[in-house]
Amino acid sequence: MPALSRRSFTAVALATALLATSTVSAEYPEKPVTIVVAWAAGGATDLVTRALQPVLGKQLGADLVVKNITGAAGTIGTAEAARARPDGYTVLITPTGPLTTQPHLRDIPYDLDSFAPIGRIAVTPMLMMVPPSSKYQSLQNVLDDAKANPGKVKFASTGAGTLPHISILGLNKAASIETKHIPYKGSANVMKALLGGEVDVFSDQAQLVPKYDLRALACWSAARLPEYPDVPTMKELGFDFELENWLGVFVPKDTPQAVVDRLSSALSATLQDASVVAALDKLKVTIAHLGPSELAVFAKKDYDRNRDLLKDAGLLKK
Amino acid sequence: MESLGNALVLLADPATLAAIVAGIVFGMIVGAMPGLGSVLAITIALPFTFGMDKVPSIALVLAIYCASVYGGSLSAILINTPGTPQSAATVLDGFPMTRQGKADLALGWATMASLIGGLFSAAVLIVAAPQLARFALRFGAIETFALIGMALTCIAGVSRGSMFKGLLAGVLGLFLATVGTDPMTGSVRFDFGIFELSGGFKLIPVVVGLFAFAEVFSRIAERRTELHDVTAAVGFKLAPLAEWLARWKTIVRSAVIGTFIGVLPGTGAATASFIAYSEAKRVGRFRERLGTGEPEGVVASETANNAVTGGALVPTLALGIPGDPVTAVMMSALIIQGIQPGVRLFVDNPDVMNAAFMALIVCNLLMFAVGALAAPIITRVLRMPESILLAMVLVLSVVGSYGVSGRMFDVMVSVVFGIVGYLFRICNVPTAPVVIGMVLGPIFEESLRQGLILTDGDFLAFFGPEHPIAMVLLVITVLIVVIPIWRHLRARSSGPSAQAGR
């Protein structure tokens, strides 16, 4: 009797387990999918996510729930996403920072390879900018001044390890100059400091330039931006250096391939939807879609480049 | 004049008025709930604005903003728990008034004070936004450091009982603010190997713990069967005009402090209400009675925190630089509507902006009306059986601290600080200075270290001729600290009877 019941119990358990695994891969998604945004509601990443939410949900055939888990330069929310069960019900939408620079700076419970890429959503080009009253008319002016007065020209960033900071490290190295780095809490704080004359130069997303009537000196993208045809690229100015922010979709590693495929096809359909294109255009975000394998290569390149720059600056974690 | 007419037409739209009323009711409720603050209130409403026209959506967001700041005072007065950190200073006199059975009067003072503060700052915003914005730009890291240094002296103002214990609590708050990511290097400190602490302590879970949880714990410990010893007065009552006139200086001073702090990016309403409160304690007419249920304390705090609303909109609208998370969310609401705040805002959208200004005034007036009408319902919580009320406060507190960043960790933080707050009460250590330390700590550190980078590590250069504003603030700070000590010493030397200087 006991042997029999144990056997039947095992059989039932096995059958349940089999059933469970088969439903996961065959019928994904069968419940709401949580999108983790590691930044506050109303921020840039959050706004893009909420613009995608209805269409992506329809494409996927599931309700999407946006969960904002904030703190520590996006690493808290990203760590939460990395810890989630790899079943496709937890999806991360993130800019480059938490994945490609933060793991180099300090011990955090994830790394770039804790995630499997689904696709890139958009790219945000960066410009080097100075206030309208600045004495600098060109990058050359800045470099000459920095050479004449080492450690005196004040460059702002939005914190250690952020893209504006990486841009400073990159320029310091490429042009062999010495500058003063002042970190602020966010780009709004930098704008105040820049307009108030507390700092001299800042590099960040291009849309800040028209918003605050700033002067753009150089473009960090590979080619000139259509909106700023007169602003030369770093490459034209003689520095082989490219830098841009991007927004990508990731899931925890070991997510079943079928789920990854389902998500990536839903994402690419979403990014072609007219209403999404219009909504992102309103937010001044340019869609630049990449599939999972291309994003993997692209993100790894950023990751390696940032590690090298942070290493040269002595900021790599011990 | 023509655009003013257009603005009125835009505002008279029933959709706009409906948005304002809905926003006020919603903002008041969310603001009154411990742990749910202005940011959350606006964020929840944000998706609704996607499908709305420009003016109604701006009116909705403004109404929620003003009402949520006001709503925080309701729970501060009625249940000894600030609904938002902005109302932490309201607790100090608001709750003692409720205990004396004067809840209706306390609500009257708070509501009227909020209206005055809101209208004053709205007027300043409308008249002088561009000029004030230019002034705000001159406030760099070094000036901010000097201002925060001055603000820290208000720890003395809100320390009931022992000054020594108050200072200790303030220092604890400053220490708590250093936990987490170093703002300059990005390295993590004082996290004791707990990854969740690498983001530092969030303000709301700590405030919820120190006030809401501690209140519940101590009531359980006291086993008090009823909430108030006196038959609680429910409803809404305005004090006679003579009482208001007796406190007019504090009202004006608090409105100016609130607006000024609001204009400076990065400080916020909690700082403003604490500074206004400690100013009332220092020079107010009824300063001796402050902390024992004196309306002047409620008025100081509530005038100041609502005066921040108009002030904070100055850099947000005129420069496109939001000063705090609340105005940052409001700015995204505007951007969604295709309105770009900044230097060209008034040139590009004069009608919409005039309508927004009118809406701000209407919001404040209606907020008073809704507050007065809702008070009889809200004050019913005082008649509620205590066990049910405490259970509700606990549930809301847990939801609120979870909602801050979506982590159970923050709920644990609240519980731990609830125990800390309870112990503080037993030892008669004031809790408000902890909040001041936590609010001011991060800005204090950031501005100090930015300033040191700017001056190449020369601290004395902070107060040199290049920074006249900082120098003035430093002198004021020194006077605030030295004068009471000097008076005290003089009073002592001229005999024990001359204690008036204290």
PDB file of N, CA, C and O in Angstrom, chain A residues 132-197:
ATOM      1  N   PRO A 132      25.531  79.564 -23.887  1.00  0.00           N
ATOM      2  CA  PRO A 132      25.595  80.534 -24.983  1.00  0.00           C
ATOM      3  C   PRO A 132      26.621  81.630 -24.742  1.00  0.00           C
ATOM      4  O   PRO A 132      27.189  82.176 -25.694  1.00  0.00           O
ATOM      5  N   SER A 133      26.895  81.945 -23.466  1.00  0.00           N
ATOM      6  CA  SER A 133      27.831  83.031 -23.164  1.00  0.00           C
ATOM      7  C   SER A 133      29.286  82.546 -23.114  1.00  0.00           C
ATOM      8  O   SER A 133      30.178  83.324 -22.829  1.00  0.00           O
ATOM      9  N   SER A 134      29.509  81.274 -23.417  1.00  0.00           N
ATOM     10  CA  SER A 134      30.853  80.713 -23.258  1.00  0.00           C
ATOM     11  C   SER A 134      31.868  81.341 -24.217  1.00  0.00           C
ATOM     12  O   SER A 134      31.523  81.757 -25.328  1.00  0.00           O
ATOM     13  N   LYS A 135      33.130  81.356 -23.768  1.00  0.00           N
ATOM     14  CA  LYS A 135      34.189  81.877 -24.639  1.00  0.00           C
ATOM     15  C   LYS A 135      34.621  80.829 -25.660  1.00  0.00           C
ATOM     16  O   LYS A 135      35.343  81.129 -26.605  1.00  0.00           O
ATOM     17  N   TYR A 136      34.190  79.598 -25.476  1.00  0.00           N
ATOM     18  CA  TYR A 136      34.598  78.536 -26.403  1.00  0.00           C
ATOM     19  C   TYR A 136      33.690  78.510 -27.628  1.00  0.00           C
ATOM     20  O   TYR A 136      32.481  78.384 -27.512  1.00  0.00           O
ATOM     21  N   GLN A 137      34.309  78.624 -28.808  1.00  0.00           N
ATOM     22  CA  GLN A 137      33.539  78.550 -30.051  1.00  0.00           C
ATOM     23  C   GLN A 137      33.707  77.191 -30.723  1.00  0.00           C
ATOM     24  O   GLN A 137      32.943  76.839 -31.612  1.00  0.00           O
ATOM     25  N   SER A 138      34.734  76.451 -30.314  1.00  0.00           N
ATOM     26  CA  SER A 138      34.992  75.166 -30.957  1.00  0.00           C
ATOM     27  C   SER A 138      35.683  74.261 -29.952  1.00  0.00           C
ATOM     28  O   SER A 138      36.155  74.714 -28.911  1.00  0.00           O
ATOM     29  N   LEU A 139      35.721  72.979 -30.320  1.00  0.00           N
ATOM     30  CA  LEU A 139      36.419  72.038 -29.454  1.00  0.00           C
ATOM     31  C   LEU A 139      37.886  72.444 -29.309  1.00  0.00           C
ATOM     32  O   LEU A 139      38.479  72.290 -28.245  1.00  0.00           O
ATOM     33  N   GLN A 140      38.452  72.978 -30.401  1.00  0.00           N
ATOM     34  CA  GLN A 140      39.862  73.363 -30.370  1.00  0.00           C
ATOM     35  C   GLN A 140      40.114  74.410 -29.284  1.00  0.00           C
ATOM     36  O   GLN A 140      41.108  74.348 -28.562  1.00  0.00           O
ATOM     37  N   ASN A 141      39.179  75.377 -29.130  1.00  0.00           N
ATOM     38  CA  ASN A 141      39.306  76.386 -28.064  1.00  0.00           C
ATOM     39  C   ASN A 141      39.406  75.729 -26.699  1.00  0.00           C
ATOM     40  O   ASN A 141      40.229  76.102 -25.871  1.00  0.00           O
ATOM     41  N   VAL A 142      38.520  74.719 -26.505  1.00  0.00           N
ATOM     42  CA  VAL A 142      38.509  74.031 -25.209  1.00  0.00           C
ATOM     43  C   VAL A 142      39.849  73.344 -24.988  1.00  0.00           C
ATOM     44  O   VAL A 142      40.458  73.450 -23.913  1.00  0.00           O
ATOM     45  N   LEU A 143      40.319  72.632 -26.032  1.00  0.00           N
ATOM     46  CA  LEU A 143      41.560  71.872 -25.887  1.00  0.00           C
ATOM     47  C   LEU A 143      42.747  72.799 -25.643  1.00  0.00           C
ATOM     48  O   LEU A 143      43.611  72.519 -24.806  1.00  0.00           O
ATOM     49  N   ASP A 144      42.785  73.923 -26.371  1.00  0.00           N
ATOM     50  CA  ASP A 144      43.893  74.876 -26.185  1.00  0.00           C
ATOM     51  C   ASP A 144      43.919  75.389 -24.748  1.00  0.00           C
ATOM     52  O   ASP A 144      44.976  75.453 -24.114  1.00  0.00           O
ATOM     53  N   ASP A 145      42.713  75.742 -24.270  1.00  0.00           N
ATOM     54  CA  ASP A 145      42.610  76.263 -22.906  1.00  0.00           C
ATOM     55  C   ASP A 145      43.045  75.203 -21.894  1.00  0.00           C
ATOM     56  O   ASP A 145      43.766  75.500 -20.932  1.00  0.00           O
ATOM     57  N   ALA A 146      42.593  73.953 -22.137  1.00  0.00           N
ATOM     58  CA  ALA A 146      42.931  72.871 -21.205  1.00  0.00           C
ATOM     59  C   ALA A 146      44.426  72.596 -21.215  1.00  0.00           C
ATOM     60  O   ALA A 146      45.014  72.251 -20.179  1.00  0.00           O
ATOM     61  N   LYS A 147      45.067  72.749 -22.377  1.00  0.00           N
ATOM     62  CA  LYS A 147      46.508  72.526 -22.461  1.00  0.00           C
ATOM     63  C   LYS A 147      47.269  73.644 -21.751  1.00  0.00           C
ATOM     64  O   LYS A 147      48.263  73.402 -21.058  1.00  0.00           O
ATOM     65  N   ALA A 148      46.766  74.889 -21.929  1.00  0.00           N
ATOM     66  CA  ALA A 148      47.434  76.034 -21.318  1.00  0.00           C
ATOM     67  C   ALA A 148      47.237  76.047 -19.799  1.00  0.00           C
ATOM     68  O   ALA A 148      48.110  76.471 -19.056  1.00  0.00           O
ATOM     69  N   ASN A 149      46.052  75.605 -19.350  1.00  0.00           N
ATOM     70  CA  ASN A 149      45.750  75.606 -17.909  1.00  0.00           C
ATOM     71  C   ASN A 149      45.320  74.212 -17.467  1.00  0.00           C
ATOM     72  O   ASN A 149      44.135  73.946 -17.319  1.00  0.00           O
ATOM     73  N   PRO A 150      46.263  73.325 -17.274  1.00  0.00           N
ATOM     74  CA  PRO A 150      45.876  71.941 -16.947  1.00  0.00           C
ATOM     75  C   PRO A 150      45.068  71.879 -15.648  1.00  0.00           C
ATOM     76  O   PRO A 150      45.409  72.543 -14.671  1.00  0.00           O
ATOM     77  N   GLY A 151      43.983  71.107 -15.679  1.00  0.00           N
ATOM     78  CA  GLY A 151      43.173  70.906 -14.480  1.00  0.00           C
ATOM     79  C   GLY A 151      42.296  72.081 -14.131  1.00  0.00           C
ATOM     80  O   GLY A 151      41.778  72.163 -13.023  1.00  0.00           O
ATOM     81  N   LYS A 152      42.133  73.032 -15.062  1.00  0.00           N
ATOM     82  CA  LYS A 152      41.339  74.225 -14.735  1.00  0.00           C
ATOM     83  C   LYS A 152      39.983  74.239 -15.443  1.00  0.00           C
ATOM     84  O   LYS A 152      39.014  74.774 -14.910  1.00  0.00           O
ATOM     85  N   VAL A 153      39.903  73.702 -16.649  1.00  0.00           N
ATOM     86  CA  VAL A 153      38.627  73.729 -17.367  1.00  0.00           C
ATOM     87  C   VAL A 153      37.668  72.753 -16.685  1.00  0.00           C
ATOM     88  O   VAL A 153      38.010  71.600 -16.444  1.00  0.00           O
ATOM     89  N   LYS A 154      36.463  73.264 -16.376  1.00  0.00           N
ATOM     90  CA  LYS A 154      35.543  72.486 -15.546  1.00  0.00           C
ATOM     91  C   LYS A 154      34.528  71.723 -16.394  1.00  0.00           C
ATOM     92  O   LYS A 154      33.709  72.325 -17.080  1.00  0.00           O
ATOM     93  N   PHE A 155      34.608  70.409 -16.354  1.00  0.00           N
ATOM     94  CA  PHE A 155      33.672  69.545 -17.068  1.00  0.00           C
ATOM     95  C   PHE A 155      32.681  68.966 -16.064  1.00  0.00           C
ATOM     96  O   PHE A 155      33.080  68.415 -15.038  1.00  0.00           O
ATOM     97  N   ALA A 156      31.400  69.037 -16.403  1.00  0.00           N
ATOM     98  CA  ALA A 156      30.381  68.481 -15.515  1.00  0.00           C
ATOM     99  C   ALA A 156      29.998  67.078 -15.960  1.00  0.00           C
ATOM    100  O   ALA A 156      30.133  66.725 -17.127  1.00  0.00           O
ATOM    101  N   SER A 157      29.539  66.280 -15.002  1.00  0.00           N
ATOM    102  CA  SER A 157      28.958  64.988 -15.350  1.00  0.00           C
ATOM    103  C   SER A 157      27.747  64.761 -14.462  1.00  0.00           C
ATOM    104  O   SER A 157      27.476  65.532 -13.546  1.00  0.00           O
ATOM    105  N   THR A 158      27.014  63.700 -14.747  1.00  0.00           N
ATOM    106  CA  THR A 158      25.860  63.377 -13.901  1.00  0.00           C
ATOM    107  C   THR A 158      26.210  62.252 -12.934  1.00  0.00           C
ATOM    108  O   THR A 158      25.349  61.482 -12.531  1.00  0.00           O
ATOM    109  N   GLY A 159      27.479  62.144 -12.559  1.00  0.00           N
ATOM    110  CA  GLY A 159      27.899  61.143 -11.572  1.00  0.00           C
ATOM    111  C   GLY A 159      28.976  60.235 -12.135  1.00  0.00           C
ATOM    112  O   GLY A 159      29.116  60.100 -13.354  1.00  0.00           O
ATOM    113  N   ALA A 160      29.720  59.614 -11.237  1.00  0.00           N
ATOM    114  CA  ALA A 160      30.814  58.739 -11.666  1.00  0.00           C
ATOM    115  C   ALA A 160      30.263  57.557 -12.452  1.00  0.00           C
ATOM    116  O   ALA A 160      29.284  56.942 -12.057  1.00  0.00           O
ATOM    117  N   GLY A 161      30.891  57.272 -13.572  1.00  0.00           N
ATOM    118  CA  GLY A 161      30.498  56.115 -14.360  1.00  0.00           C
ATOM    119  C   GLY A 161      29.347  56.361 -15.311  1.00  0.00           C
ATOM    120  O   GLY A 161      28.949  55.462 -16.043  1.00  0.00           O
ATOM    121  N   THR A 162      28.795  57.575 -15.327  1.00  0.00           N
ATOM    122  CA  THR A 162      27.731  57.862 -16.291  1.00  0.00           C
ATOM    123  C   THR A 162      28.356  58.200 -17.649  1.00  0.00           C
ATOM    124  O   THR A 162      29.562  58.455 -17.748  1.00  0.00           O
ATOM    125  N   LEU A 163      27.535  58.215 -18.698  1.00  0.00           N
ATOM    126  CA  LEU A 163      28.076  58.516 -20.024  1.00  0.00           C
ATOM    127  C   LEU A 163      28.770  59.874 -20.097  1.00  0.00           C
ATOM    128  O   LEU A 163      29.858  59.966 -20.678  1.00  0.00           O
ATOM    129  N   PRO A 164      28.192  60.939 -19.517  1.00  0.00           N
ATOM    130  CA  PRO A 164      28.931  62.208 -19.537  1.00  0.00           C
ATOM    131  C   PRO A 164      30.322  62.071 -18.906  1.00  0.00           C
ATOM    132  O   PRO A 164      31.288  62.675 -19.392  1.00  0.00           O
ATOM    133  N   HIS A 165      30.429  61.266 -17.851  1.00  0.00           N
ATOM    134  CA  HIS A 165      31.733  61.055 -17.225  1.00  0.00           C
ATOM    135  C   HIS A 165      32.652  60.256 -18.146  1.00  0.00           C
ATOM    136  O   HIS A 165      33.833  60.598 -18.331  1.00  0.00           O
ATOM    137  N   ILE A 166      32.106  59.205 -18.759  1.00  0.00           N
ATOM    138  CA  ILE A 166      32.901  58.413 -19.707  1.00  0.00           C
ATOM    139  C   ILE A 166      33.425  59.311 -20.831  1.00  0.00           C
ATOM    140  O   ILE A 166      34.568  59.182 -21.277  1.00  0.00           O
ATOM    141  N   SER A 167      32.571  60.274 -21.259  1.00  0.00           N
ATOM    142  CA  SER A 167      33.002  61.152 -22.354  1.00  0.00           C
ATOM    143  C   SER A 167      34.185  62.002 -21.919  1.00  0.00           C
ATOM    144  O   SER A 167      35.094  62.262 -22.717  1.00  0.00           O
ATOM    145  N   ILE A 168      34.179  62.425 -20.639  1.00  0.00           N
ATOM    146  CA  ILE A 168      35.302  63.226 -20.142  1.00  0.00           C
ATOM    147  C   ILE A 168      36.567  62.380 -20.125  1.00  0.00           C
ATOM    148  O   ILE A 168      37.642  62.805 -20.605  1.00  0.00           O
ATOM    149  N   LEU A 169      36.440  61.169 -19.594  1.00  0.00           N
ATOM    150  CA  LEU A 169      37.606  60.278 -19.523  1.00  0.00           C
ATOM    151  C   LEU A 169      38.150  60.005 -20.920  1.00  0.00           C
ATOM    152  O   LEU A 169      39.360  60.019 -21.149  1.00  0.00           O
ATOM    153  N   GLY A 170      37.215  59.780 -21.869  1.00  0.00           N
ATOM    154  CA  GLY A 170      37.636  59.483 -23.240  1.00  0.00           C
ATOM    155  C   GLY A 170      38.377  60.653 -23.858  1.00  0.00           C
ATOM    156  O   GLY A 170      39.433  60.473 -24.489  1.00  0.00           O
ATOM    157  N   LEU A 171      37.857  61.856 -23.658  1.00  0.00           N
ATOM    158  CA  LEU A 171      38.500  63.029 -24.255  1.00  0.00           C
ATOM    159  C   LEU A 171      39.848  63.303 -23.592  1.00  0.00           C
ATOM    160  O   LEU A 171      40.837  63.598 -24.274  1.00  0.00           O
ATOM    161  N   ASN A 172      39.881  63.194 -22.259  1.00  0.00           N
ATOM    162  CA  ASN A 172      41.154  63.388 -21.547  1.00  0.00           C
ATOM    163  C   ASN A 172      42.237  62.495 -22.139  1.00  0.00           C
ATOM    164  O   ASN A 172      43.370  62.923 -22.360  1.00  0.00           O
ATOM    165  N   LYS A 173      41.848  61.241 -22.386  1.00  0.00           N
ATOM    166  CA  LYS A 173      42.826  60.274 -22.870  1.00  0.00           C
ATOM    167  C   LYS A 173      43.200  60.563 -24.325  1.00  0.00           C
ATOM    168  O   LYS A 173      44.383  60.654 -24.673  1.00  0.00           O
ATOM    169  N   ALA A 174      42.184  60.760 -25.166  1.00  0.00           N
ATOM    170  CA  ALA A 174      42.435  60.925 -26.602  1.00  0.00           C
ATOM    171  C   ALA A 174      43.225  62.204 -26.880  1.00  0.00           C
ATOM    172  O   ALA A 174      44.103  62.217 -27.743  1.00  0.00           O
ATOM    173  N   ALA A 175      42.921  63.287 -26.157  1.00  0.00           N
ATOM    174  CA  ALA A 175      43.583  64.554 -26.441  1.00  0.00           C
ATOM    175  C   ALA A 175      44.736  64.814 -25.478  1.00  0.00           C
ATOM    176  O   ALA A 175      45.323  65.888 -25.504  1.00  0.00           O
ATOM    177  N   SER A 176      45.029  63.856 -24.628  1.00  0.00           N
ATOM    178  CA  SER A 176      45.994  63.983 -23.533  1.00  0.00           C
ATOM    179  C   SER A 176      45.913  65.349 -22.843  1.00  0.00           C
ATOM    180  O   SER A 176      46.865  66.134 -22.869  1.00  0.00           O
ATOM    181  N   ILE A 177      44.744  65.609 -22.283  1.00  0.00           N
ATOM    182  CA  ILE A 177      44.570  66.837 -21.508  1.00  0.00           C
ATOM    183  C   ILE A 177      44.191  66.464 -20.087  1.00  0.00           C
ATOM    184  O   ILE A 177      43.850  65.322 -19.803  1.00  0.00           O
ATOM    185  N   GLU A 178      44.243  67.471 -19.223  1.00  0.00           N
ATOM    186  CA  GLU A 178      43.856  67.296 -17.834  1.00  0.00           C
ATOM    187  C   GLU A 178      42.714  68.278 -17.559  1.00  0.00           C
ATOM    188  O   GLU A 178      42.856  69.469 -17.850  1.00  0.00           O
ATOM    189  N   THR A 179      41.601  67.771 -17.035  1.00  0.00           N
ATOM    190  CA  THR A 179      40.464  68.655 -16.776  1.00  0.00           C
ATOM    191  C   THR A 179      39.954  68.427 -15.365  1.00  0.00           C
ATOM    192  O   THR A 179      40.339  67.474 -14.707  1.00  0.00           O
ATOM    193  N   LYS A 180      39.080  69.327 -14.938  1.00  0.00           N
ATOM    194  CA  LYS A 180      38.474  69.203 -13.612  1.00  0.00           C
ATOM    195  C   LYS A 180      37.085  68.597 -13.779  1.00  0.00           C
ATOM    196  O   LYS A 180      36.283  69.100 -14.560  1.00  0.00           O
ATOM    197  N   HIS A 181      36.833  67.510 -13.065  1.00  0.00           N
ATOM    198  CA  HIS A 181      35.542  66.831 -13.207  1.00  0.00           C
ATOM    199  C   HIS A 181      34.654  67.120 -12.001  1.00  0.00           C
ATOM    200  O   HIS A 181      35.041  66.849 -10.873  1.00  0.00           O
ATOM    201  N   ILE A 182      33.465  67.661 -12.243  1.00  0.00           N
ATOM    202  CA  ILE A 182      32.524  67.945 -11.145  1.00  0.00           C
ATOM    203  C   ILE A 182      31.233  67.165 -11.383  1.00  0.00           C
ATOM    204  O   ILE A 182      30.500  67.448 -12.329  1.00  0.00           O
ATOM    205  N   PRO A 183      30.972  66.183 -10.535  1.00  0.00           N
ATOM    206  CA  PRO A 183      29.739  65.408 -10.708  1.00  0.00           C
ATOM    207  C   PRO A 183      28.534  66.078 -10.070  1.00  0.00           C
ATOM    208  O   PRO A 183      28.630  66.669  -9.006  1.00  0.00           O
ATOM    209  N   TYR A 184      27.390  65.989 -10.755  1.00  0.00           N
ATOM    210  CA  TYR A 184      26.122  66.491 -10.222  1.00  0.00           C
ATOM    211  C   TYR A 184      25.131  65.343 -10.169  1.00  0.00           C
ATOM    212  O   TYR A 184      25.384  64.261 -10.685  1.00  0.00           O
ATOM    213  N   LYS A 185      23.976  65.636  -9.555  1.00  0.00           N
ATOM    214  CA  LYS A 185      23.003  64.565  -9.348  1.00  0.00           C
ATOM    215  C   LYS A 185      22.284  64.187 -10.633  1.00  0.00           C
ATOM    216  O   LYS A 185      21.981  63.028 -10.858  1.00  0.00           O
ATOM    217  N   GLY A 186      21.980  65.138 -11.470  1.00  0.00           N
ATOM    218  CA  GLY A 186      21.261  64.818 -12.701  1.00  0.00           C
ATOM    219  C   GLY A 186      21.478  65.908 -13.717  1.00  0.00           C
ATOM    220  O   GLY A 186      22.107  66.928 -13.427  1.00  0.00           O
ATOM    221  N   SER A 187      20.959  65.726 -14.933  1.00  0.00           N
ATOM    222  CA  SER A 187      21.251  66.707 -15.969  1.00  0.00           C
ATOM    223  C   SER A 187      20.579  68.047 -15.664  1.00  0.00           C
ATOM    224  O   SER A 187      21.090  69.091 -16.074  1.00  0.00           O
ATOM    225  N   ALA A 188      19.443  68.024 -14.917  1.00  0.00           N
ATOM    226  CA  ALA A 188      18.826  69.302 -14.567  1.00  0.00           C
ATOM    227  C   ALA A 188      19.773  70.134 -13.699  1.00  0.00           C
ATOM    228  O   ALA A 188      19.917  71.340 -13.906  1.00  0.00           O
ATOM    229  N   ASN A 189      20.444  69.467 -12.752  1.00  0.00           N
ATOM    230  CA  ASN A 189      21.392  70.177 -11.883  1.00  0.00           C
ATOM    231  C   ASN A 189      22.571  70.708 -12.693  1.00  0.00           C
ATOM    232  O   ASN A 189      23.070  71.798 -12.433  1.00  0.00           O
ATOM    233  N   VAL A 190      23.004  69.923 -13.683  1.00  0.00           N
ATOM    234  CA  VAL A 190      24.115  70.388 -14.514  1.00  0.00           C
ATOM    235  C   VAL A 190      23.689  71.609 -15.316  1.00  0.00           C
ATOM    236  O   VAL A 190      24.450  72.568 -15.466  1.00  0.00           O
ATOM    237  N   MET A 191      22.444  71.578 -15.822  1.00  0.00           N
ATOM    238  CA  MET A 191      21.979  72.713 -16.618  1.00  0.00           C
ATOM    239  C   MET A 191      22.039  73.996 -15.793  1.00  0.00           C
ATOM    240  O   MET A 191      22.423  75.053 -16.280  1.00  0.00           O
ATOM    241  N   LYS A 192      21.638  73.888 -14.522  1.00  0.00           N
ATOM    242  CA  LYS A 192      21.681  75.061 -13.650  1.00  0.00           C
ATOM    243  C   LYS A 192      23.123  75.539 -13.487  1.00  0.00           C
ATOM    244  O   LYS A 192      23.401  76.730 -13.592  1.00  0.00           O
ATOM    245  N   ALA A 193      24.032  74.594 -13.271  1.00  0.00           N
ATOM    246  CA  ALA A 193      25.430  74.962 -13.068  1.00  0.00           C
ATOM    247  C   ALA A 193      26.038  75.543 -14.347  1.00  0.00           C
ATOM    248  O   ALA A 193      26.825  76.491 -14.310  1.00  0.00           O
ATOM    249  N   LEU A 194      25.632  74.982 -15.491  1.00  0.00           N
ATOM    250  CA  LEU A 194      26.188  75.434 -16.774  1.00  0.00           C
ATOM    251  C   LEU A 194      25.689  76.846 -17.076  1.00  0.00           C
ATOM    252  O   LEU A 194      26.464  77.734 -17.439  1.00  0.00           O
ATOM    253  N   LEU A 195      24.383  77.064 -16.906  1.00  0.00           N
ATOM    254  CA  LEU A 195      23.812  78.383 -17.196  1.00  0.00           C
ATOM    255  C   LEU A 195      24.258  79.412 -16.166  1.00  0.00           C
ATOM    256  O   LEU A 195      24.356  80.593 -16.452  1.00  0.00           O
ATOM    257  N   GLY A 196      24.528  78.943 -14.930  1.00  0.00           N
ATOM    258  CA  GLY A 196      24.977  79.862 -13.889  1.00  0.00           C
ATOM    259  C   GLY A 196      26.478  80.120 -13.925  1.00  0.00           C
ATOM    260  O   GLY A 196      26.991  80.870 -13.111  1.00  0.00           O
ATOM    261  N   GLY A 197      27.184  79.461 -14.858  1.00  0.00           N
ATOM    262  CA  GLY A 197      28.611  79.702 -15.015  1.00  0.00           C
ATOM    263  C   GLY A 197      29.494  78.960 -14.038  1.00  0.00           C
ATOM    264  O   GLY A 197      30.677  79.262 -13.899  1.00  0.00           O
TER     265      GLY A 197
END
